[in-house]
Short mmCIF file of C-alpha atoms in Angstrom, two decimals:
data_model
loop_
_atom_site.label_atom_id
_atom_site.label_comp_id
_atom_site.label_asym_id
_atom_site.label_seq_id
_atom_site.Cartn_x
_atom_site.Cartn_y
_atom_site.Cartn_z
CA MET A 1 0.13 0.10 0.05
CA ALA A 2 1.11 3.47 -0.49
CA LYS A 3 0.69 5.61 2.67
CA GLU A 4 -0.11 4.83 6.26
CA ASN A 5 -3.54 6.38 6.13
CA ASP A 6 -4.67 4.90 2.87
CA TYR A 7 -7.71 2.47 3.28
CA ILE A 8 -8.84 -0.21 0.86
CA TRP A 9 -12.62 -0.43 0.68
CA GLY A 10 -14.99 -3.20 0.05
CA THR A 11 -18.71 -3.15 -0.07
CA GLY A 12 -20.95 -6.51 0.91
CA ARG A 13 -24.36 -7.11 1.16
CA ARG A 14 -26.79 -10.01 2.36
CA LYS A 15 -30.31 -9.74 2.68
CA SER A 16 -31.09 -6.23 3.66
CA ALA A 17 -27.81 -5.64 5.53
CA VAL A 18 -25.03 -3.59 3.88
CA ALA A 19 -21.34 -3.28 5.15
CA ARG A 20 -18.88 -0.91 3.88
CA VAL A 21 -15.55 -2.33 5.01
CA ARG A 22 -12.17 -0.55 5.23
CA ILE A 23 -8.77 -2.11 5.88
CA ARG A 24 -5.21 -1.17 6.62
CA ASP A 25 -1.93 -2.67 7.26
CA GLY A 26 -2.01 -3.31 11.17
CA ASN A 27 -2.02 -6.14 13.74
CA GLY A 28 -5.65 -7.48 13.76
CA LYS A 29 -7.76 -5.16 15.23
CA ILE A 30 -11.50 -5.42 14.15
CA VAL A 31 -13.77 -2.49 14.76
CA VAL A 32 -17.50 -2.50 13.89
CA ASN A 33 -19.68 0.53 13.97
CA GLY A 34 -17.28 2.23 16.51
CA LYS A 35 -17.10 -0.96 18.86
CA PRO A 36 -14.84 -4.09 19.23
CA HIS A 37 -15.93 -6.96 17.18
CA ASP A 38 -16.54 -9.17 20.07
CA GLU A 39 -18.79 -6.71 21.57
CA PHE A 40 -20.87 -5.72 18.62
CA PHE A 41 -21.33 -9.41 17.50
CA VAL A 42 -22.54 -11.16 20.57
CA LEU A 43 -22.86 -14.53 19.16
CA ALA A 44 -19.66 -16.76 19.00
CA THR A 45 -20.73 -17.86 15.39
CA ASP A 46 -21.05 -14.29 14.09
CA GLN A 47 -17.54 -13.35 15.67
CA ASN A 48 -16.06 -16.51 14.05
CA LYS A 49 -17.77 -15.72 10.65
CA ILE A 50 -16.28 -12.20 10.23
CA GLN A 51 -12.80 -13.80 10.55
CA GLU A 52 -13.17 -16.58 8.07
CA PRO A 53 -11.70 -14.34 5.27
CA LEU A 54 -8.86 -13.38 7.38
CA VAL A 55 -8.12 -17.08 8.41
CA ALA A 56 -8.36 -18.40 5.01
CA THR A 57 -5.84 -16.14 3.84
CA ARG A 58 -3.71 -16.48 6.67
CA SER A 59 -3.53 -12.48 7.21
CA GLU A 60 -5.43 -12.64 10.74
CA ARG A 61 -2.47 -10.29 12.34
CA ASN A 62 -1.66 -8.16 8.99
CA TYR A 63 -4.71 -5.77 8.53
CA ASP A 64 -6.68 -3.88 10.92
CA VAL A 65 -10.45 -3.62 9.93
CA TRP A 66 -13.29 -0.91 10.19
CA ALA A 67 -16.75 -2.01 9.17
CA THR A 68 -19.88 0.21 9.06
CA LEU A 69 -23.01 -2.03 9.24
CA THR A 70 -26.59 -0.80 8.52
CA GLY A 71 -29.99 -2.56 7.95
CA GLY A 72 -30.73 -6.18 8.52
CA GLY A 73 -30.16 -8.54 11.42
CA THR A 74 -27.07 -9.69 13.08
CA SER A 75 -26.43 -12.69 11.07
CA GLY A 76 -27.35 -10.79 7.68
CA GLN A 77 -24.92 -7.93 8.78
CA ALA A 78 -21.92 -10.77 9.53
CA GLY A 79 -22.64 -12.20 6.14
CA ALA A 80 -22.33 -8.72 4.47
CA MET A 81 -19.06 -7.93 6.51
CA VAL A 82 -17.79 -10.98 5.27
CA MET A 83 -18.06 -10.19 1.70
CA GLY A 84 -17.21 -6.50 2.12
CA LEU A 85 -14.08 -7.88 3.96
CA SER A 86 -13.29 -10.64 1.05
CA ARG A 87 -13.54 -7.73 -1.52
CA ALA A 88 -11.18 -5.45 0.14
CA LEU A 89 -8.68 -8.13 0.76
CA VAL A 90 -9.03 -9.09 -2.94
CA LYS A 91 -7.97 -5.23 -3.81
CA ALA A 92 -5.18 -5.12 -1.31
CA THR A 93 -3.71 -8.51 -2.42
CA PRO A 94 -4.77 -9.76 -5.77
CA GLU A 95 -3.35 -13.58 -5.16
CA PHE A 96 -6.06 -13.84 -2.41
CA GLU A 97 -9.05 -14.16 -4.88
CA PRO A 98 -8.68 -17.67 -5.77
CA ILE A 99 -8.86 -18.76 -2.30
CA LEU A 100 -11.57 -16.36 -1.30
CA ARG A 101 -13.61 -17.35 -4.51
CA SER A 102 -13.42 -21.08 -3.89
CA ALA A 103 -14.59 -20.64 -0.23
CA LYS A 104 -17.58 -18.67 -1.59
CA TYR A 105 -16.78 -15.37 0.05
CA LEU A 106 -16.89 -13.45 -2.91
CA THR A 107 -20.44 -14.53 -4.01
CA ARG A 108 -23.37 -12.76 -3.34
CA ASP A 109 -26.33 -14.68 -1.50
CA ALA A 110 -29.40 -13.85 -3.29
CA ARG A 111 -31.80 -15.29 -1.01
CA MET A 112 -34.28 -13.08 0.28
CA VAL A 113 -37.59 -12.95 2.60
CA GLU A 114 -40.53 -13.94 0.50
CA ARG A 115 -43.04 -11.30 -0.01
CA LYS A 116 -46.58 -12.14 1.94
CA LYS A 117 -49.54 -12.86 -0.42
CA TYR A 118 -53.00 -11.76 0.00
CA GLY A 119 -55.53 -14.18 1.05
CA TYR A 120 -52.54 -16.11 3.32
CA LYS A 121 -51.26 -15.28 6.95
CA LYS A 122 -47.84 -15.34 5.84
CA ALA A 123 -45.72 -16.16 2.48
CA ARG A 124 -47.24 -19.63 2.20
CA LYS A 125 -49.19 -20.38 5.37
CA SER A 126 -52.95 -20.40 4.81
CA PHE A 127 -55.67 -19.56 7.17
CA GLN A 128 -57.13 -22.69 9.01
CA PHE A 129 -59.61 -24.60 6.52
CA SER A 130 -63.08 -25.93 7.88
CA LYS A 131 -64.87 -28.34 5.56
CA ARG A 132 -68.05 -27.92 7.52
#
């Protein structure tokens, strides 16, 4: 990277969550919305999930990560952050792309919540049917 204050950006999306992730050379600090990542993500699964791209590329201690997350719930935000972090890592080091792509970290998960239909209680659940 060029200068000490230069950041590399990556944007990730999952469900209705959006993550704007910045990385810079550092020692492995991860800050999410101004809080340490283990304070922001309470569940251990989410904490581990956001570190997976760094672990896969063996660069846990090489980059400091700052993320701004909006929308969605915690698991959607964690998924969005994984994608944003992976995109930033590929911009920083293009050799990481085959590793991250084979682990599916660069692929957008297109699954969304199905809309509710009229005449139904939820997207597919009907009202109770009575023959008599």
